[in-house]
Amino acid sequence: MKRTILFILVSTLLAGSQLWAQPGAADAAEVAAAFRQYVEQMSFLADSSVEAMRMQVDEHSKCLQNWKDKEAYMEEHGVAAWLSRQRDSVGYYRGLAPGLCDGFMQQYSQRGINDEAACRDSLRSIVGEKLASIEACLNRLQRVVESEGLIGRRPGAGAWFWLALVALVGGVTAWLMGRRSRGAGRAEPAAPTAAPAVQPAARTIGGGEAGIVVRRKTTTILKKQSLEDVIGNPAYLQVDAEDFTYESAVRRIYIKDSCIRDIYNMYAADLQRPDSPKEDGCMVLGRWVYDQESQEYYVSLEQTVMPGDDAVFAEYELNFGGKIKLKVVEQLRKLRRETGFQYDLTCWVHSHPGLGVFFSNSDVGVQMQLKHPAHPHFLTAIVVDILTPDMELGIFTFRRDHAINSLSDLKRKYSLREWNEWARQSGGQGGENDGRDGAGADEYDVMAASARNADNCAAVGLSAGAIVDVCMSTSGDSHGLLGLIHGHSSRRGDKMMHHAQRLSNNEQVDGMALLGCLVADVHGSIPSIRKAVAHYLDKIHFVLAYAPGKGTVTAIPVVDGELSTDEHLYGEQTLDELKAWTRKIEKSNSSQGDRS
C-alpha cells in the first residue's frame, strides 16, 4: 500500500515538472520539421518565394541605379506600390504568426507534444526568421529608392495648393453625403415568395442598400468592405433572412453559384455510401458589410475551403482538424491581396445525415469558436440532411439578442438539390466542372479563381493534356515565351469560353485555333509579359503567366489587343493544384473504364 502511494506521488511530481513524457508524444524537433515543410507550401513564406523576391529586388535595384528616367521606371513597374504590398504582407504574417503556430500544433492535440513551450518558440522562430529575411530584402530596395531621391520628397508650392484643394473638395463632399444619408429613407424590396430554384437571377436591390456602411473602430480591417459587385449579380443566389427565421442579425445572404456547386459536389460523394453515412463539412469565405443604422449585416458566401487530411468525420462526429485553419488563413490572405476586398470566414457547413436539420449544443460551441472577434454576428451556418429526398438544409444565424436561432425559429428550410439546379442554370458562369465555373467537365477553369470575368475571356479551361504540356514547359529555368496555346472557343450568352487542348511552338496547328501564350516571368510585371507576347497580342485571347518563385500560373485576359491591368479579371492557380486535378481526372477515367 505504501509503495502504491509513493508511486502515485512520484508520478504526479514528474508529470507536474514535465519530465513525465507522454507515450508516443511528438518531439518538438519533429513538429518543427513538419512545420517547416508546411511553411514551404505557403506562397509568401516559401524559400522559393523569398529567392524570387531577392531576384526582383536585385533587378529593380540595378535598373534604378542605371535607368535614365528613374521616376518613369518607378511608375511603370509600380515599385513603390509593390514595396508597400510586401511590407503589408510582412506585417500581416507577423501578427498572424502566433495563431499560425498554435493552429499547427493543434493537430498533435490527441498525440501530445513532449515540450509544448519549446515547440511553440521553435515554430514562431521559423516564421520570424523567414519574415526577417524578407524584410531585410525589402529594406535593401528601400535604401536604393531613397538614395535616388524617389521617396520622401516634399511637394512644391504648386503641389501644396492642389493638396489643399483636394482636401477642401473632399470635406465638402463628405458633408453633403452625410446630410443626404441622414435624410434618406429605407425603401427595401418586398420579401421573396418563390423558391430559389425558380429564381435564376438575383432581384434588383432597392434604395435601402445605399445605407450599408462600415464603421469599425478596430484596426483589423485592411481592405475595402464592399458588396457592390455582388448586389444584383446573377451569379449570386439572394436569400433574405426574414424568409427563414425571426430577428436575425443578418439581413441578407448572397451565395455564389460556384460555392453552391462545391457544397453539393461534396455531399454528392457522400451519397454514394447511404448505408454508412458520415458527417461532413467545410468552411466558406466571403465578405460582409454592416448597416450601422439598422445594426444588420449583409453577407456573401463565395469560396469553399475543404478540411485537411487530419479531419475526422464519423457517423456522429465532426472534427475539422487543425489544417483547415491554416488553409483558411492562406486563402484569406490570397483573396485579400488579389481582390483588394476584406474577405473573412462568413459561413461553415456541416451535415446531419438521417438526423434532420437542427443546431446542436456542439454546433453552438463551434459557432462561438469561429465567430469574428470584433463583429461576431455576421457568421452564418448551414446544416444539411443529405439523406432526405431534397437534401434539406437550414440556415442558422445570430439573432439580435446575440443568441443563435434554433430549429423552433426556422420559418422554412431549403433544398440543396434545388439550389444546385439554380446554380447550374444561373445567369452567372454556370456549367458543371467539379465545382468550377465556365469550363467543361474534363477541363480545369483557371479563371474560376478570378473576382469577376471579362466578357471575351470568361473561362480558360485547361484539358489534362494542356496541363501536362504546361508543367513540362515550366519544369526548367527558362524565361520569356514558352509556347503557344491552341484549342477552340465557345460562347455562352455574351461570354466567351476558351478551351485549351495543347501547347505548341507553332503558330498554326491543324484543327485548332490559336488561343493564348504561355510565359515564364520572374518579376510578374505586365510590361515584361507584354514584351514577351507583343507579336501575338492581336491574335490571342489570354496569357498564362508562370511565376517560378511562387509556382503559380496566372491567366491574364487580352482585352482590345492589350493585356488587362485589372487584377480582378485575373485567375491564378498553383501548378501543384493543376497536377492534382489531372491525377484525379486520370483516376476517374480509369475507374470508369474498369466499370465498363
Coordinates of C-alpha atoms in Angstrom, one line a residue:
M1 CA 0.0 0.0 0.0
K2 CA 2.8 2.4 0.9
R3 CA 4.6 1.5 -2.3
T4 CA 1.5 2.3 -4.3
I5 CA 1.0 5.7 -2.6
L6 CA 4.7 6.5 -3.1
F7 CA 4.5 5.6 -6.8
I8 CA 1.4 7.9 -7.3
L9 CA 3.2 10.8 -5.6
V10 CA 6.4 10.4 -7.7
S11 CA 4.3 10.1 -10.9
T12 CA 2.4 13.2 -10.1
L13 CA 5.6 15.2 -9.4
L14 CA 7.2 14.0 -12.6
A15 CA 4.1 15.0 -14.6
G16 CA 4.0 18.4 -13.0
S17 CA 7.6 19.1 -13.8
Q18 CA 7.0 17.9 -17.5
L19 CA 9.6 15.2 -17.0
W20 CA 7.0 12.5 -17.5
A21 CA 6.9 12.2 -21.3
Q22 CA 3.6 11.1 -22.8
P23 CA 3.9 7.7 -24.6
G24 CA 4.0 8.2 -28.3
A25 CA 4.0 12.0 -27.9
A26 CA 5.7 14.0 -30.7
D27 CA 9.1 15.5 -30.2
A28 CA 9.4 19.3 -30.5
A29 CA 12.0 18.9 -33.2
E30 CA 9.7 16.5 -35.2
V31 CA 6.9 19.1 -35.1
A32 CA 9.3 21.9 -36.1
A33 CA 10.5 19.8 -39.1
A34 CA 6.9 19.2 -40.2
F35 CA 6.0 22.9 -39.7
R36 CA 9.0 23.9 -42.0
Q37 CA 7.6 21.6 -44.7
Y38 CA 4.1 23.2 -44.3
V39 CA 5.5 26.8 -44.4
E40 CA 7.2 25.8 -47.7
Q41 CA 3.8 25.3 -49.2
M42 CA 2.8 29.0 -48.5
S43 CA 3.2 31.3 -51.4
F44 CA 4.7 34.1 -49.4
L45 CA 7.0 32.3 -46.9
A46 CA 8.4 29.5 -49.1
D47 CA 12.2 29.6 -49.8
S48 CA 11.5 29.8 -53.5
S49 CA 9.3 32.9 -53.0
V50 CA 12.0 34.6 -50.9
E51 CA 14.5 33.8 -53.5
A52 CA 12.3 35.2 -56.3
M53 CA 11.8 38.3 -54.2
R54 CA 15.6 38.7 -53.9
M55 CA 15.9 38.4 -57.7
Q56 CA 13.2 41.0 -58.1
V57 CA 14.9 43.4 -55.7
D58 CA 18.2 42.9 -57.5
E59 CA 16.6 43.7 -60.8
H60 CA 14.8 46.8 -59.5
S61 CA 17.9 48.0 -57.7
K62 CA 20.1 47.5 -60.8
C63 CA 17.6 49.3 -63.1
L64 CA 17.1 52.2 -60.6
Q65 CA 20.8 52.8 -60.4
N66 CA 21.3 52.7 -64.2
W67 CA 18.0 53.8 -65.6
K68 CA 18.0 57.3 -67.1
D69 CA 14.4 58.2 -66.2
K70 CA 14.1 56.7 -62.8
E71 CA 10.7 58.1 -62.0
A72 CA 9.3 56.6 -65.2
Y73 CA 10.7 53.2 -64.2
M74 CA 9.2 53.5 -60.7
E75 CA 5.8 54.3 -62.2
E76 CA 5.8 51.8 -65.0
H77 CA 6.9 48.9 -62.7
G78 CA 4.9 50.1 -59.7
V79 CA 7.9 49.8 -57.4
A80 CA 6.5 51.9 -54.6
A81 CA 3.2 50.1 -54.6
W82 CA 5.0 46.7 -54.7
L83 CA 7.1 47.6 -51.7
S84 CA 4.1 48.7 -49.8
R85 CA 2.2 45.5 -50.6
Q86 CA 5.1 43.3 -49.5
R87 CA 5.5 45.3 -46.2
D88 CA 1.8 44.9 -45.6
S89 CA 2.2 41.1 -46.1
V90 CA 5.1 41.0 -43.7
G91 CA 3.1 42.9 -41.1
Y92 CA 0.1 40.6 -41.7
Y93 CA 2.2 37.4 -41.2
R94 CA 4.0 38.8 -38.2
G95 CA 0.6 39.4 -36.5
L96 CA -0.6 36.0 -37.7
A97 CA 2.4 34.0 -36.5
P98 CA 1.2 33.1 -33.0
G99 CA -2.2 31.8 -34.3
L100 CA -0.5 30.1 -37.2
C101 CA 1.9 28.2 -35.0
D102 CA -0.7 27.3 -32.4
G103 CA -3.1 26.1 -35.1
F104 CA -0.4 23.8 -36.5
M105 CA 0.3 22.4 -33.0
Q106 CA -3.4 21.6 -32.5
Q107 CA -3.2 18.7 -35.0
Y108 CA -1.0 17.0 -32.4
S109 CA -3.6 17.5 -29.6
Q110 CA -4.5 13.9 -29.4
R111 CA -1.0 12.6 -29.6
G112 CA 0.6 15.3 -27.5
I113 CA 3.9 17.1 -27.7
N114 CA 6.7 16.5 -25.1
D115 CA 7.7 20.1 -24.6
E116 CA 4.9 22.4 -25.9
A117 CA 6.6 25.6 -24.8
A118 CA 9.8 24.9 -26.6
C119 CA 8.0 23.7 -29.6
R120 CA 5.9 26.9 -29.8
D121 CA 9.0 29.0 -29.5
S122 CA 10.7 27.0 -32.3
L123 CA 7.7 27.4 -34.7
R124 CA 7.5 31.1 -34.1
S125 CA 11.2 31.4 -34.6
I126 CA 10.9 29.7 -38.0
V127 CA 8.3 32.2 -39.1
G128 CA 10.3 35.1 -37.6
E129 CA 13.4 34.1 -39.5
K130 CA 11.5 34.0 -42.8
L131 CA 10.0 37.4 -42.2
A132 CA 13.3 38.9 -41.1
S133 CA 14.9 37.6 -44.3
I134 CA 12.1 39.1 -46.4
E135 CA 12.2 42.4 -44.5
A136 CA 16.0 42.7 -45.0
C137 CA 15.5 42.2 -48.7
L138 CA 12.8 44.9 -48.8
N139 CA 14.9 47.3 -46.8
R140 CA 17.7 46.9 -49.3
L141 CA 15.5 48.1 -52.1
Q142 CA 14.1 50.8 -49.9
R143 CA 17.6 52.2 -49.4
V144 CA 18.2 52.2 -53.1
V145 CA 14.9 54.0 -53.8
E146 CA 15.7 56.6 -51.1
S147 CA 19.2 57.1 -52.2
E148 CA 17.9 58.0 -55.7
G149 CA 15.6 60.6 -54.1
L150 CA 12.4 58.8 -55.3
I151 CA 10.6 58.6 -52.0
G152 CA 10.2 61.2 -49.3
R153 CA 10.3 64.3 -51.5
R154 CA 8.5 67.3 -50.1
P155 CA 5.8 68.6 -52.5
G156 CA 6.5 72.0 -54.0
A157 CA 4.3 75.1 -53.6
G158 CA 2.1 74.1 -56.6
A159 CA 1.6 70.7 -55.1
W160 CA 0.5 72.1 -51.7
F161 CA -2.1 74.2 -53.5
W162 CA -3.6 71.1 -55.2
L163 CA -3.4 69.0 -52.0
A164 CA -5.3 71.7 -50.1
L165 CA -7.9 72.0 -52.9
V166 CA -8.5 68.2 -52.9
A167 CA -8.9 68.2 -49.1
L168 CA -11.4 71.0 -49.3
V169 CA -13.5 69.3 -52.0
G170 CA -13.3 66.0 -50.1
G171 CA -14.6 67.6 -46.9
V172 CA -17.5 69.4 -48.7
T173 CA -18.4 66.1 -50.5
A174 CA -18.4 64.2 -47.2
W175 CA -20.6 66.8 -45.5
L176 CA -23.1 66.7 -48.3
M177 CA -23.2 62.9 -48.4
G178 CA -23.7 62.9 -44.6
R179 CA -26.7 65.1 -44.9
R180 CA -28.2 63.1 -47.7
S181 CA -27.7 59.8 -45.9
R182 CA -29.4 61.1 -42.7
G183 CA -32.4 62.2 -44.7
A184 CA -32.7 59.1 -46.8
G185 CA -35.5 56.6 -46.3
R186 CA -35.1 52.8 -46.0
A187 CA -37.0 51.6 -49.1
E188 CA -36.4 47.8 -49.0
P189 CA -37.7 45.4 -51.7
A190 CA -40.5 43.0 -50.7
A191 CA -39.6 39.6 -49.3
P192 CA -39.2 36.9 -52.0
T193 CA -42.1 34.5 -52.3
A194 CA -40.9 32.0 -54.9
A195 CA -38.5 29.1 -54.2
P196 CA -34.8 29.8 -55.1
A197 CA -34.8 27.2 -57.8
V198 CA -37.2 29.2 -60.0
Q199 CA -35.2 32.5 -59.5
P200 CA -32.1 32.2 -61.6
A201 CA -31.4 35.9 -61.4
A202 CA -30.9 37.9 -58.2
R203 CA -33.5 40.7 -57.7
T204 CA -32.8 44.3 -58.1
I205 CA -31.8 45.9 -54.8
G206 CA -33.8 49.0 -53.7
G207 CA -32.5 52.2 -52.3
G208 CA -32.1 50.7 -48.8
E209 CA -28.8 49.2 -49.9
A210 CA -27.3 52.6 -50.2
G211 CA -27.4 52.8 -46.4
I212 CA -25.0 49.9 -46.0
V213 CA -21.8 51.3 -44.5
V214 CA -18.9 50.1 -42.5
R215 CA -17.7 52.0 -39.4
R216 CA -15.3 49.9 -37.4
K217 CA -13.2 51.3 -34.6
T218 CA -10.7 48.4 -34.7
T219 CA -7.7 48.4 -37.0
T220 CA -8.1 44.8 -38.2
I221 CA -9.8 45.8 -41.5
L222 CA -7.1 46.4 -44.0
K223 CA -9.1 46.2 -47.2
K224 CA -12.2 47.6 -48.8
Q225 CA -15.5 46.4 -47.3
S226 CA -17.9 46.2 -50.2
L227 CA -20.5 44.0 -51.9
E228 CA -21.1 46.4 -54.8
D229 CA -20.1 43.7 -57.4
V230 CA -22.3 41.1 -55.7
I231 CA -25.6 43.1 -55.4
G232 CA -27.7 42.4 -58.5
N233 CA -25.1 39.9 -59.8
P234 CA -27.0 36.9 -61.4
A235 CA -24.2 34.6 -60.3
Y236 CA -25.3 35.0 -56.7
L237 CA -28.4 33.5 -55.1
Q238 CA -30.0 36.1 -52.8
V239 CA -31.6 34.8 -49.6
D240 CA -33.4 37.2 -47.2
A241 CA -33.1 36.2 -43.5
E242 CA -36.7 37.2 -42.9
D243 CA -37.7 34.3 -45.2
F244 CA -36.3 31.6 -43.0
T245 CA -36.0 33.0 -39.4
Y246 CA -37.0 35.7 -36.9
E247 CA -35.0 38.6 -35.6
S248 CA -31.8 37.7 -37.4
A249 CA -28.7 39.9 -37.1
V250 CA -28.0 39.0 -40.7
R251 CA -30.5 40.7 -43.1
R252 CA -29.4 39.2 -46.4
I253 CA -27.1 36.4 -47.7
Y254 CA -25.6 36.3 -51.2
I255 CA -24.4 32.8 -52.2
K256 CA -22.2 32.4 -55.3
D257 CA -23.2 29.7 -57.7
S258 CA -19.8 28.0 -57.7
C259 CA -19.9 27.9 -53.9
I260 CA -23.3 26.1 -54.1
R261 CA -21.9 23.5 -56.6
D262 CA -18.9 22.9 -54.4
I263 CA -21.1 22.1 -51.4
Y264 CA -23.4 19.9 -53.5
N265 CA -20.5 18.0 -55.0
M266 CA -19.0 17.4 -51.6
Y267 CA -22.3 15.8 -50.4
A268 CA -22.9 14.0 -53.7
A269 CA -19.8 11.9 -53.0
D270 CA -21.2 11.1 -49.5
L271 CA -24.5 9.9 -51.1
Q272 CA -22.5 7.0 -52.6
R273 CA -22.5 5.4 -49.2
P274 CA -26.0 5.9 -47.8
D275 CA -25.9 2.8 -45.7
S276 CA -22.9 4.2 -43.7
P277 CA -23.4 8.0 -43.7
K278 CA -20.8 10.2 -42.1
E279 CA -21.0 13.8 -41.1
D280 CA -19.0 16.1 -43.5
G281 CA -18.4 19.8 -43.8
C282 CA -16.4 22.7 -45.0
M283 CA -15.7 26.4 -44.4
V284 CA -16.9 29.2 -46.6
L285 CA -15.1 32.5 -47.2
G286 CA -16.8 35.7 -48.3
R287 CA -17.4 39.3 -47.5
W288 CA -19.7 41.3 -45.2
V289 CA -20.9 44.9 -44.7
Y290 CA -22.6 46.4 -41.7
D291 CA -25.6 48.7 -41.8
Q292 CA -24.9 51.0 -38.8
E293 CA -28.5 52.4 -38.7
S294 CA -30.3 49.0 -38.7
Q295 CA -27.5 47.2 -37.0
E296 CA -27.8 44.4 -39.6
Y297 CA -25.3 42.5 -41.7
Y298 CA -25.2 41.7 -45.4
V299 CA -23.0 38.7 -46.1
S300 CA -21.6 36.9 -49.2
L301 CA -20.6 33.2 -49.4
E302 CA -18.1 32.8 -52.2
Q303 CA -15.3 30.3 -51.8
T304 CA -15.3 26.9 -50.0
V305 CA -12.3 25.6 -48.1
M306 CA -12.2 21.8 -47.6
P307 CA -10.7 20.2 -44.5
G308 CA -7.2 18.7 -44.5
D309 CA -6.3 15.1 -44.1
D310 CA -6.4 15.4 -40.3
A311 CA -10.1 15.9 -40.2
V312 CA -12.2 13.2 -38.5
F313 CA -15.7 12.5 -40.0
A314 CA -17.7 9.7 -38.4
E315 CA -21.4 8.9 -38.1
Y316 CA -21.9 11.2 -35.1
E317 CA -18.6 13.1 -35.0
L318 CA -17.3 16.1 -36.9
N319 CA -13.8 17.3 -36.3
F320 CA -12.4 19.7 -38.8
G321 CA -8.8 19.2 -37.6
G322 CA -6.1 21.9 -37.4
K323 CA -5.0 22.0 -41.0
I324 CA -8.2 23.6 -42.3
K325 CA -7.5 26.7 -40.1
L326 CA -4.1 27.1 -41.9
K327 CA -5.8 26.7 -45.3
V328 CA -8.4 29.3 -44.3
V329 CA -5.7 31.8 -43.3
E330 CA -3.7 31.2 -46.5
Q331 CA -6.8 31.6 -48.7
L332 CA -7.9 34.7 -46.9
R333 CA -4.6 36.3 -47.5
K334 CA -4.6 35.4 -51.1
L335 CA -8.1 36.7 -51.7
R336 CA -7.5 39.9 -49.9
R337 CA -4.3 40.5 -51.8
E338 CA -5.7 39.7 -55.2
T339 CA -9.1 41.4 -55.0
G340 CA -8.4 44.3 -52.6
F341 CA -11.6 43.3 -50.6
Q342 CA -11.7 42.3 -47.0
Y343 CA -12.6 38.6 -47.1
D344 CA -13.4 36.7 -43.9
L345 CA -14.8 33.4 -42.8
T346 CA -18.5 34.1 -43.3
C347 CA -20.1 30.6 -43.0
W348 CA -19.4 27.0 -42.0
V349 CA -21.3 24.0 -43.4
H350 CA -21.9 20.5 -42.0
S351 CA -24.3 17.6 -42.3
H352 CA -26.6 15.6 -40.1
P353 CA -27.2 12.6 -42.3
G354 CA -30.5 11.0 -41.4
L355 CA -30.9 13.0 -38.2
G356 CA -32.7 16.1 -39.5
V357 CA -31.8 19.7 -39.7
F358 CA -31.2 21.3 -36.3
F359 CA -28.4 23.2 -34.4
S360 CA -27.0 21.1 -31.6
N361 CA -25.2 22.3 -28.5
S362 CA -21.9 21.1 -30.1
D363 CA -22.8 23.2 -33.2
V364 CA -23.3 26.2 -31.0
G365 CA -19.8 25.7 -29.5
V366 CA -18.3 25.6 -32.9
Q367 CA -20.2 28.7 -33.9
M368 CA -18.8 30.6 -30.9
Q369 CA -15.3 29.5 -31.6
L370 CA -15.4 30.6 -35.3
K371 CA -17.0 34.0 -34.9
H372 CA -15.2 37.2 -35.7
P373 CA -13.6 38.8 -32.6
A374 CA -14.9 42.3 -33.4
H375 CA -18.0 41.7 -35.4
P376 CA -19.2 38.2 -34.2
H377 CA -22.7 38.2 -35.5
F378 CA -22.3 38.1 -39.3
L379 CA -21.2 34.4 -39.1
T380 CA -23.7 32.0 -40.6
A381 CA -24.0 28.2 -40.5
I382 CA -25.7 25.8 -42.9
V383 CA -26.8 22.3 -41.8
V384 CA -27.8 19.7 -44.4
D385 CA -29.5 16.4 -44.0
I386 CA -28.2 14.7 -47.2
L387 CA -30.5 11.6 -46.7
T388 CA -33.7 13.5 -47.2
P389 CA -35.1 13.4 -50.8
D390 CA -34.4 17.1 -51.5
M391 CA -31.2 17.2 -49.4
E392 CA -33.0 19.5 -46.9
L393 CA -30.9 22.4 -45.4
G394 CA -31.4 25.0 -42.8
I395 CA -29.6 28.3 -42.3
F396 CA -28.7 29.4 -38.7
T397 CA -27.6 32.9 -37.8
F398 CA -27.1 35.0 -34.7
R399 CA -30.3 36.8 -33.5
R400 CA -30.4 40.4 -32.5
D401 CA -30.3 39.3 -28.8
H402 CA -26.9 37.6 -29.6
A403 CA -28.3 34.1 -29.2
I404 CA -28.3 31.7 -32.2
N405 CA -31.6 30.9 -33.8
S406 CA -32.8 27.4 -33.2
L407 CA -34.9 24.9 -35.0
S408 CA -38.0 26.4 -33.5
D409 CA -37.1 29.8 -35.0
L410 CA -36.9 28.5 -38.6
K411 CA -39.8 29.6 -40.8
R412 CA -38.7 27.4 -43.6
K413 CA -35.9 25.1 -44.9
Y414 CA -34.4 25.0 -48.3
S415 CA -33.3 22.2 -50.7
L416 CA -29.7 21.8 -51.7
R417 CA -30.8 20.0 -54.8
E418 CA -32.8 23.0 -55.9
W419 CA -30.0 25.3 -55.0
N420 CA -27.7 23.2 -57.1
E421 CA -30.1 23.2 -60.0
W422 CA -30.3 27.0 -59.8
A423 CA -26.5 27.2 -59.8
R424 CA -26.3 25.1 -62.9
Q425 CA -28.8 27.3 -64.7
S426 CA -27.9 30.6 -63.2
G427 CA -27.2 33.7 -65.2
G428 CA -23.6 33.5 -63.9
Q429 CA -20.9 31.4 -65.4
G430 CA -22.8 28.1 -64.9
G431 CA -21.7 24.7 -66.2
E432 CA -20.6 21.6 -64.3
N433 CA -16.9 21.3 -63.8
D434 CA -16.3 19.7 -60.4
G435 CA -17.4 23.0 -58.9
R436 CA -15.5 25.2 -61.3
D437 CA -17.1 27.8 -63.5
G438 CA -17.3 28.1 -67.2
A439 CA -15.3 25.1 -68.4
G440 CA -16.3 21.6 -69.4
A441 CA -16.3 18.6 -67.0
D442 CA -12.9 17.5 -68.3
E443 CA -11.3 20.9 -68.1
Y444 CA -9.8 23.0 -65.2
D445 CA -11.0 26.6 -65.4
V446 CA -8.1 28.8 -64.3
M447 CA -10.4 31.8 -64.5
A448 CA -12.7 30.4 -61.8
A449 CA -10.4 32.0 -59.2
S450 CA -11.0 35.5 -60.6
A451 CA -13.1 38.0 -58.7
R452 CA -15.0 38.8 -62.0
N453 CA -14.7 37.9 -65.7
A454 CA -14.0 39.8 -68.9
D455 CA -16.8 39.1 -71.5
N456 CA -14.2 38.0 -74.1
C457 CA -12.4 35.7 -71.6
A458 CA -14.9 34.4 -69.0
A459 CA -13.2 31.0 -68.8
V460 CA -9.9 29.4 -69.7
G461 CA -10.4 25.7 -69.4
L462 CA -7.2 23.6 -69.5
S463 CA -7.5 19.9 -70.6
A464 CA -5.4 17.3 -68.8
G465 CA -3.1 17.3 -71.9
A466 CA -2.7 21.0 -71.8
I467 CA -1.8 20.9 -68.1
V468 CA 0.8 18.3 -68.8
D469 CA 2.3 20.4 -71.6
V470 CA 2.4 23.5 -69.3
C471 CA 4.0 21.5 -66.4
M472 CA 6.7 20.1 -68.8
S473 CA 7.4 23.6 -70.3
T474 CA 7.8 25.2 -66.9
S475 CA 10.0 22.5 -65.3
G476 CA 13.2 24.2 -66.4
D477 CA 14.7 27.6 -65.7
S478 CA 13.6 29.1 -69.0
H479 CA 12.1 32.6 -69.1
G480 CA 10.1 34.6 -71.6
L481 CA 7.7 33.0 -74.1
L482 CA 7.5 29.2 -73.5
G483 CA 4.9 28.2 -76.1
L484 CA 1.6 28.9 -77.9
I485 CA -1.7 27.5 -76.6
H486 CA -4.2 26.0 -79.1
G487 CA -7.8 24.8 -78.8
H488 CA -11.2 26.2 -79.5
S489 CA -13.6 28.8 -78.2
S490 CA -17.3 28.7 -77.4
R491 CA -19.9 31.3 -76.4
R492 CA -22.4 31.2 -73.5
G493 CA -24.7 34.2 -73.9
D494 CA -22.4 37.2 -74.2
K495 CA -19.5 35.4 -72.6
M496 CA -16.6 33.8 -74.5
M497 CA -15.1 30.5 -73.1
H498 CA -11.7 29.2 -74.3
H499 CA -10.8 25.5 -74.2
A500 CA -7.1 24.8 -74.3
Q501 CA -6.0 21.5 -75.7
R502 CA -2.3 21.6 -76.3
L503 CA 0.9 23.7 -76.2
S504 CA 3.0 24.1 -79.3
N505 CA 5.9 26.1 -80.7
N506 CA 4.0 26.6 -84.0
E507 CA 1.5 29.4 -84.6
Q508 CA -0.7 27.1 -86.7
V509 CA -1.9 23.7 -85.6
D510 CA -4.3 21.7 -87.8
G511 CA -7.9 21.7 -86.5
M512 CA -7.2 24.1 -83.7
A513 CA -7.2 27.9 -83.2
L514 CA -4.5 30.0 -81.5
L515 CA -5.9 31.0 -78.1
G516 CA -3.1 32.3 -76.0
C517 CA 0.6 32.2 -74.9
L518 CA 2.5 30.7 -72.0
V519 CA 5.1 33.0 -70.5
A520 CA 7.6 32.5 -67.6
D521 CA 8.3 35.7 -65.8
V522 CA 10.2 36.2 -62.6
H523 CA 9.1 39.7 -61.9
G524 CA 5.4 39.2 -62.8
S525 CA 5.2 42.7 -64.3
I526 CA 2.8 43.5 -67.1
P527 CA 5.5 45.4 -69.2
S528 CA 7.8 42.4 -69.3
I529 CA 5.0 40.0 -70.1
R530 CA 3.7 42.3 -72.8
K531 CA 7.2 42.4 -74.3
A532 CA 7.4 38.6 -74.5
V533 CA 4.0 38.3 -76.3
A534 CA 4.0 41.6 -78.3
H535 CA 4.0 39.7 -81.7
Y536 CA 0.8 37.8 -80.8
L537 CA -1.3 40.3 -78.9
D538 CA -3.6 41.0 -81.8
K539 CA -4.2 37.2 -82.2
I540 CA -4.7 35.8 -78.7
H541 CA -7.4 36.0 -76.0
F542 CA -5.3 35.4 -72.9
V543 CA -1.8 34.8 -71.5
L544 CA -0.8 32.2 -68.9
A545 CA 2.0 33.8 -66.8
Y546 CA 4.1 31.3 -64.9
A547 CA 5.8 32.7 -61.7
P548 CA 8.8 30.4 -61.0
G549 CA 9.3 31.6 -57.4
K550 CA 5.6 31.1 -56.4
G551 CA 4.9 28.0 -58.6
T552 CA 1.7 29.6 -59.9
V553 CA 0.1 30.1 -63.2
T554 CA -2.0 33.3 -63.7
A555 CA -4.5 33.7 -66.6
I556 CA -4.5 37.3 -67.8
P557 CA -7.1 38.3 -70.4
V558 CA -6.2 40.2 -73.5
V559 CA -8.8 43.0 -74.0
D560 CA -8.9 45.1 -77.2
G561 CA -5.4 43.8 -78.1
E562 CA -3.8 44.7 -74.8
L563 CA -3.1 42.8 -71.6
S564 CA -5.6 43.7 -69.0
T565 CA -4.2 45.6 -66.0
D566 CA -7.3 44.9 -63.9
E567 CA -6.2 42.2 -61.4
H568 CA -9.8 41.4 -60.6
L569 CA -10.0 39.8 -64.0
Y570 CA -7.0 37.5 -63.4
G571 CA -7.3 33.9 -62.4
E572 CA -4.4 32.2 -60.5
Q573 CA -3.7 28.6 -59.6
T574 CA -0.7 26.7 -58.4
L575 CA 0.9 24.0 -60.6
D576 CA 0.5 21.6 -57.7
E577 CA -3.2 22.0 -57.8
L578 CA -3.3 21.6 -61.6
K579 CA -1.3 18.4 -61.3
A580 CA -3.5 17.0 -58.5
W581 CA -6.6 17.7 -60.6
T582 CA -5.0 15.9 -63.6
R583 CA -4.3 12.8 -61.4
K584 CA -7.9 12.9 -60.2
I585 CA -9.2 13.0 -63.7
E586 CA -7.0 10.2 -64.8
K587 CA -8.1 8.1 -61.8
S588 CA -11.8 8.8 -62.5
N589 CA -11.4 7.9 -66.2
S590 CA -9.6 4.7 -65.2
S591 CA -12.3 3.6 -62.8
Q592 CA -15.0 4.3 -65.4
G593 CA -13.1 2.2 -67.8
D594 CA -12.9 -0.6 -65.3
R595 CA -16.7 -0.5 -64.7
S596 CA -17.4 -0.6 -68.4

